[in-house]
Coordinates of C-alpha atoms and ligand atoms in Angstrom, one line a residue:
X17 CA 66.6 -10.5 194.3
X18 CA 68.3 -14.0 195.7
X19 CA 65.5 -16.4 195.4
X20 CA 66.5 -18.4 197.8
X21 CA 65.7 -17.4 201.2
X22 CA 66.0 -18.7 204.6
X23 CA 63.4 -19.8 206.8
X24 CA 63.1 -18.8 210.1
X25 CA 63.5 -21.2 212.9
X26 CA 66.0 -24.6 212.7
X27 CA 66.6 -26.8 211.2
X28 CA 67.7 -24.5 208.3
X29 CA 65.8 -24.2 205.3
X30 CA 66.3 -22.1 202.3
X31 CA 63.0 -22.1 200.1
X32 CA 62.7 -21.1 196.6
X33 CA 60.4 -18.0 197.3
X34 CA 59.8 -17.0 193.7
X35 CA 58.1 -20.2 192.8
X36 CA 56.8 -21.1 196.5
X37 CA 54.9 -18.3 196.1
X38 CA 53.8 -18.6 193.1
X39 CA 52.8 -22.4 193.0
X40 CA 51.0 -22.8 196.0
X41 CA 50.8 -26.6 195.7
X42 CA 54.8 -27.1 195.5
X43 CA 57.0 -26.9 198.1
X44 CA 61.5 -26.5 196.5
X45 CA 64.5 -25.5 198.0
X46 CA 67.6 -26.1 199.2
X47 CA 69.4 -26.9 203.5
X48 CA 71.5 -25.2 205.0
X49 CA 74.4 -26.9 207.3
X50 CA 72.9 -25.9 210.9
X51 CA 69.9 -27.1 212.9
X52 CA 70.7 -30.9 213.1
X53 CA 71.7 -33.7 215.0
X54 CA 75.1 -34.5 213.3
X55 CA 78.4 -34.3 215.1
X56 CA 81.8 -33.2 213.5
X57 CA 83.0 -33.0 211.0
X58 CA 79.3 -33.6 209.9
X59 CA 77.9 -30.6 212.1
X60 CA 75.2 -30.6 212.0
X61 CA 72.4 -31.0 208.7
X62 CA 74.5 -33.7 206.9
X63 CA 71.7 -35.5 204.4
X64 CA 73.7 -37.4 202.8
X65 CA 74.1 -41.5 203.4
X66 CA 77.6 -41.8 201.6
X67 CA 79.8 -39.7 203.3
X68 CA 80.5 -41.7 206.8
X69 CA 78.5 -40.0 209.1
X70 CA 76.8 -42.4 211.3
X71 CA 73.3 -43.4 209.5
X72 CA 71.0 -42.3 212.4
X73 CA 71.6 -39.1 212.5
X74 CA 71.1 -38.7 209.0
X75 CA 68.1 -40.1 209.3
X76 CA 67.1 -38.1 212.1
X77 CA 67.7 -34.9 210.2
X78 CA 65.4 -36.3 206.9
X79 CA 63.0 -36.6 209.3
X80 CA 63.1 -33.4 210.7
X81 CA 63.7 -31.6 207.1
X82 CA 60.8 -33.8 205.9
X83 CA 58.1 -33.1 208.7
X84 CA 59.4 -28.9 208.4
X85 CA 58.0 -28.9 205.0
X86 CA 54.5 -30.9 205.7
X87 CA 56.0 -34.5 204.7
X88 CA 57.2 -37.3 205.8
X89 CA 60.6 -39.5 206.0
X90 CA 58.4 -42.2 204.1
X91 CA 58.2 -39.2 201.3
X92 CA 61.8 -39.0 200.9
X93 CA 63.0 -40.1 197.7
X94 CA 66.7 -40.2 195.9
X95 CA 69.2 -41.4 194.0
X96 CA 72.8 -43.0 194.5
X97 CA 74.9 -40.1 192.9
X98 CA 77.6 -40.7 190.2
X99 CA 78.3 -37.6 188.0
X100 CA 76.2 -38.6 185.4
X101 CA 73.2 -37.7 183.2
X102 CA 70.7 -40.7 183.8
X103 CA 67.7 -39.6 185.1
X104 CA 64.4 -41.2 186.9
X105 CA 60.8 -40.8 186.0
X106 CA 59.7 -41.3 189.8
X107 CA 56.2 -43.3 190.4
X108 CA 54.1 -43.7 193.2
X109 CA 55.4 -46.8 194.1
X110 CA 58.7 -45.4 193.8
X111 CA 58.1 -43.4 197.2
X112 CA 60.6 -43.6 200.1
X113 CA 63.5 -45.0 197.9
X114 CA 66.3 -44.2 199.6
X115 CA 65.1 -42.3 202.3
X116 CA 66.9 -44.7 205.1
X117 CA 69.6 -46.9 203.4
X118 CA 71.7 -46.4 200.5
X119 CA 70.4 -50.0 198.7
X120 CA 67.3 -49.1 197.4
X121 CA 68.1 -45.9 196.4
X122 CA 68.0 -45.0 192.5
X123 CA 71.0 -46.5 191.0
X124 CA 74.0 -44.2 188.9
X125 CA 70.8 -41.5 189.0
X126 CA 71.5 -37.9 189.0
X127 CA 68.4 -36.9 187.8
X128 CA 64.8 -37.1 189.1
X129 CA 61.5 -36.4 187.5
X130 CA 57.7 -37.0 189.2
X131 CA 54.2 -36.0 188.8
X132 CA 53.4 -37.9 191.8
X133 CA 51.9 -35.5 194.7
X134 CA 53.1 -36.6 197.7
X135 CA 56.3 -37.6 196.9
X136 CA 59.5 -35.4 197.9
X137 CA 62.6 -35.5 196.0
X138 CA 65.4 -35.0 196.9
X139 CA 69.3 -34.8 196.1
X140 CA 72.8 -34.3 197.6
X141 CA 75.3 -31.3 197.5
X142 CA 78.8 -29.5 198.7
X143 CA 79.4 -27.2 196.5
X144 CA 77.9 -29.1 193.3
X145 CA 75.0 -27.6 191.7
X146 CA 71.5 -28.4 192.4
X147 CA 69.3 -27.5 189.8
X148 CA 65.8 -27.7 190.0
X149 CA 62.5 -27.6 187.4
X150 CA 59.3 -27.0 187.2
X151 CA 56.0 -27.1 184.5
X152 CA 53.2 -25.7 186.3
X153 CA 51.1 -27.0 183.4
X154 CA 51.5 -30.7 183.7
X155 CA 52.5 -30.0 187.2
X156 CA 55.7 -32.4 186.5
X157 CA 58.7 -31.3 189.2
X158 CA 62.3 -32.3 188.9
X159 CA 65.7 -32.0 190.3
X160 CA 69.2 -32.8 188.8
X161 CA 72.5 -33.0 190.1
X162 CA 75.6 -31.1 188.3
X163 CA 78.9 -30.4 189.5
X164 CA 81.1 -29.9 186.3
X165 CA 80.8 -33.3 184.9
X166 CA 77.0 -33.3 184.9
X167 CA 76.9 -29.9 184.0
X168 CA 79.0 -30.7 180.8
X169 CA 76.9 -33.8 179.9
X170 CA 74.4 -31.3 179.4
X171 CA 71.9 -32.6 182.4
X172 CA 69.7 -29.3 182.4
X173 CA 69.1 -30.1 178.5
X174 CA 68.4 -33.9 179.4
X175 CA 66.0 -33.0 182.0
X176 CA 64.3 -30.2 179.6
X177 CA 63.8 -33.1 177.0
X178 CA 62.6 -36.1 179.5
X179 CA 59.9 -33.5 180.8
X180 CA 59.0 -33.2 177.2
X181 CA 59.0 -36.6 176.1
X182 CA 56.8 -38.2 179.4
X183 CA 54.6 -35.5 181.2
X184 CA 54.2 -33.6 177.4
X185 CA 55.6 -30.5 178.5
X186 CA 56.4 -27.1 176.4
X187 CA 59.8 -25.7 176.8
X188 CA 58.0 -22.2 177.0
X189 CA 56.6 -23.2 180.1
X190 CA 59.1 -24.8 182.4
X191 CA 60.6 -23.4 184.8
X192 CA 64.3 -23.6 186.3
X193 CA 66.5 -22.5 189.1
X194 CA 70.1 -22.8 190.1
X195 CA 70.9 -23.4 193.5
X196 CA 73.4 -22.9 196.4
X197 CA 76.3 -24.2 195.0
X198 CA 80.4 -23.0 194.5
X199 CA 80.6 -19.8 192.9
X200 CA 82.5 -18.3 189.9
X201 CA 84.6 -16.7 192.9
X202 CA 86.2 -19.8 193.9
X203 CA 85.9 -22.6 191.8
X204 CA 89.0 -23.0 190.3
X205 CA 89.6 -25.5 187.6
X206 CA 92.5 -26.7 185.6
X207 CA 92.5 -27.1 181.7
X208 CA 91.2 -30.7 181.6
X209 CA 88.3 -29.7 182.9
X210 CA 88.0 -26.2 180.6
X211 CA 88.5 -28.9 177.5
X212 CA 85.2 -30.2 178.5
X213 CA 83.7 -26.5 179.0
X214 CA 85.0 -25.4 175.7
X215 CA 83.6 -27.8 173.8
X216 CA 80.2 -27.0 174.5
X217 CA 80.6 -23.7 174.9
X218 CA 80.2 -22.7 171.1
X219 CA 76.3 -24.5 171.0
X220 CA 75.6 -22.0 174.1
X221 CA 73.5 -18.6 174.3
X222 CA 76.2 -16.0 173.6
X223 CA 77.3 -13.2 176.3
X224 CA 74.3 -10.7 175.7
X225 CA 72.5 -12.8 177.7
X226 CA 74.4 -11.9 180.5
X227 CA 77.2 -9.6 181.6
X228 CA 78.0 -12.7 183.5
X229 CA 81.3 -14.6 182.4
X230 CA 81.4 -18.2 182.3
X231 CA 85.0 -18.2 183.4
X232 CA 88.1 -15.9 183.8
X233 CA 92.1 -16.8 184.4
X234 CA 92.4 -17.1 188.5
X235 CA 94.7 -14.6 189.6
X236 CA 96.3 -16.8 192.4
X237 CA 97.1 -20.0 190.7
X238 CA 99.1 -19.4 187.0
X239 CA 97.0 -21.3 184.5
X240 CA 93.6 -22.3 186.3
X241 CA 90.6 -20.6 185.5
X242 CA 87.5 -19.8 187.8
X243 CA 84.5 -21.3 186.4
X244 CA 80.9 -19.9 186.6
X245 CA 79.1 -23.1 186.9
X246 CA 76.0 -21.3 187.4
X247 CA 76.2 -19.5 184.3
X248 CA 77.1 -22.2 182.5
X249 CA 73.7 -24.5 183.5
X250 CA 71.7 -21.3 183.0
X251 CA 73.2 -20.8 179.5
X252 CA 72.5 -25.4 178.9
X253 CA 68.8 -24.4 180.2
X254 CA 68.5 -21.7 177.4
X255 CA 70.0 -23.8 175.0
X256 CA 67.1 -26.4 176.0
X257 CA 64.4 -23.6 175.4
X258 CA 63.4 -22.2 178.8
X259 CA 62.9 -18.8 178.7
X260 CA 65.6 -16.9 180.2
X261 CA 62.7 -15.1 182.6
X262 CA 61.6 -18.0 183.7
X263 CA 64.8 -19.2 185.3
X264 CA 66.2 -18.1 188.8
X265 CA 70.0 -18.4 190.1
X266 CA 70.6 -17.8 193.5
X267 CA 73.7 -15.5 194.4
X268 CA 75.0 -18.0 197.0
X269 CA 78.7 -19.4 196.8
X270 CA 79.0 -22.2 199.2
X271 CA 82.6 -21.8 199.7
X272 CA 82.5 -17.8 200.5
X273 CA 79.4 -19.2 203.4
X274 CA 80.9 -22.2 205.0
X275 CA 79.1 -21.2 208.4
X276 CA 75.5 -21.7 206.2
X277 CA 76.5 -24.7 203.9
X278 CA 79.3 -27.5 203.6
X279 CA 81.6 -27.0 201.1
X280 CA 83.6 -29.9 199.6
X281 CA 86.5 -27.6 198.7
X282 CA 86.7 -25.4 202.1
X283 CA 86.9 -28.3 204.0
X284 CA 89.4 -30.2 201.8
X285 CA 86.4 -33.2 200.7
X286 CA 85.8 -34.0 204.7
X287 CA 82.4 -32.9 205.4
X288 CA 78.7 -33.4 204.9
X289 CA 75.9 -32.7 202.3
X290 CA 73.3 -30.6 202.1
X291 CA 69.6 -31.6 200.3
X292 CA 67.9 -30.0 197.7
X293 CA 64.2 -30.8 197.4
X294 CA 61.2 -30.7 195.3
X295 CA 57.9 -31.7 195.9
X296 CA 53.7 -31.7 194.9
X297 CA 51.8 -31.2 198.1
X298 CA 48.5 -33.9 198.2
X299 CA 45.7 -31.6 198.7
Ligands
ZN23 ZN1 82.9 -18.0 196.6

C-alpha cells in the first residue's frame, strides 16, 4: 500500500501513514504543490528559498505547512543543499535555522539528524529523493537529500552510520522510507551518470530482493537508460543493515503527477520545491 497519503484539506500534505501511525509522537512526510500562496511559475507550495520565488511567500507557506502539523515557523529547520553527503546532528539551539533566510541555514548539508523534540526538519525537492529515517528506540529522526549524486555517495548508508555513531542506534531497528520523487518511468540518464551507478552497484543487495530493476535501456532516446532511484536508495539502506521490512517506498513519480508535485524535469528546471519533514512532537 502507497505509504504516503494525502491529507484532506489545503495546504497539501502527504503524511507518512505507516509510521504516523505507528509512532504517535512523530509527525514525517512529504508537500504537495497546491494549497499556497505562491504565484507562477511557483504555484503555489514552493518551500524552497533558492529558486527565485519572492521570499514572502515562501515564508508564508512554511508557516502554514508548519502550524498544519502542530508547529511553528520558529520550528523550521534546514540546510543549504549541494548534492552532497555531509550531514547535521541538529541541537536545540540549532532550531529555526533556515526557516526565513537562506544565511543561517546549514551550510553544503544534505543531511539532517535530531533528537530534539520540538524541532521540525525539513528539506527541499523536484523530483530528487527525499529519504527519511527513523529509530523509535533512541527516538533519533532524520532526513537526507539524494538525487543521483547523493544517492551514489551512498547518503542512506551515511545516515545509517551517523545515527549509529551519536544517538547509539541498532541497524535492526531503524526505520526508512523513500519519498515522492522522479520515477524509474521517467528518469532518463546518460552513461556518465550509469558509471557512477555501476560502480556501486556490485556492493548492493542482489535482485531477489526485488522484482524491481534498478535501471533498463529507454526506449525513446538510443543509449540512455531509465534509472530506478528508488530502488537504488532502498538497495544503499539494505546495504547499511535496515531490514528490508522496515523500509517504505512510496509509488509516486513526480514527473507522471505534475498537477500534485513540481517536477524539475517536466518543467524544464523552472519551478518550485516541495518539503519533506520530520519531526518529535514535545509532549
Ligand atoms: Zn514517471
Amino acid at each position: 500500500m502507497e505509504p504516503f497519503v494525502q491529507n484532506s484539506g489545503s495546504p497539501a500534505l502527504f503524511s507518512l501513514k505507516p509510521w504516523t501511525d505507528r509512532f504517535a509522537n512523530i509527525t514525517a512526510g512529504f508537500t504537495g504543490r497546491t494549497g499556497g500562496a505562491g504565484r507562477a511559475p511557483y504555484e503555489s507550495l514552493n518551500c524552497a528559498l533558492h529558486v527565485g520565488d519572492f521570499q514572502e511567500d515562501v515564508v508564508k507557506n512554511r508557516k502554514m505547512i508548519a502550524e498544519s502539523l502542530g508547529f511553528s515557523l520558529e520550528d523550521w529547520t534546514c540546510g543549504e543543499q549541494v548534492h552532497g553527503a555531509e550531514i547535521a546532528v541538529v541541537t536545540a539551539g540549532d532550531k529555526g535555522r533556515g526557516s526565513l533566510d537562506r544565511t543561517s541555514a546549514f551550510a553544503d548539508t544534505d543531511g539532517l539528524l535530531t533528537d530534539v523534540p520540538g524541532v521540525l526538519l525539513t528539506s527541499f525537492y523536484a523530483d530528487c529523493v527525499p529519504l527519511f529515517f527513523h529509530d523509535p528506540v533512541s527516538g533519533a529522526v532524520g532526513l537526507a537529500h539524494a538525487g543521483w549524486k547523493g544517492t551514489v555517495a551512498e547518503i542512506a548508508l551515511a545516515m545509517v552510520r551517523r545515527m549509529e555513531a551519536v544517538y547509539g542506534s541498532r541497524k535492526e531497528d531503524i526505520r526508512g522510507a523513500i519519498g515522492p520523487s522522479i520515477g524509474g518511468c521517467c528518469y532518463e540518464v546518460d552513461d556518465f551518470v550509469m558509471d557512477h551507478v555501476r560502480k556501486i552497484e556490485g556492493s548492493l543487495a542482489q535482485a531477489e530482493e526485488s522484482a524491481d530493476r534498478l535501471y533498463r535501456p529507454s526506449t525513446a532516446h538510443h543509449g540512455k537508460m531509465l534509472l530506478n532511484l528508488k530502488e537504488l536508495n532502498r538497495r544503499i539502506m539494505i546495504k547499511a543493515g535496515i531490514l528490508p521490512t522496515h523500509i517504505e517506498c512510496t509509488s509516486w513519480c513526480t514527473s507522471c503527477n505534475h498537477d500534485l508535485f513540481f517536477s524539475y524535469r517536466k518543467e524544464n528546471g523552472v519551478t518550485g520545491r516541495m518539503a519533506s519533514w520530520i519531526g518529535i512532537k514535545e509532549s
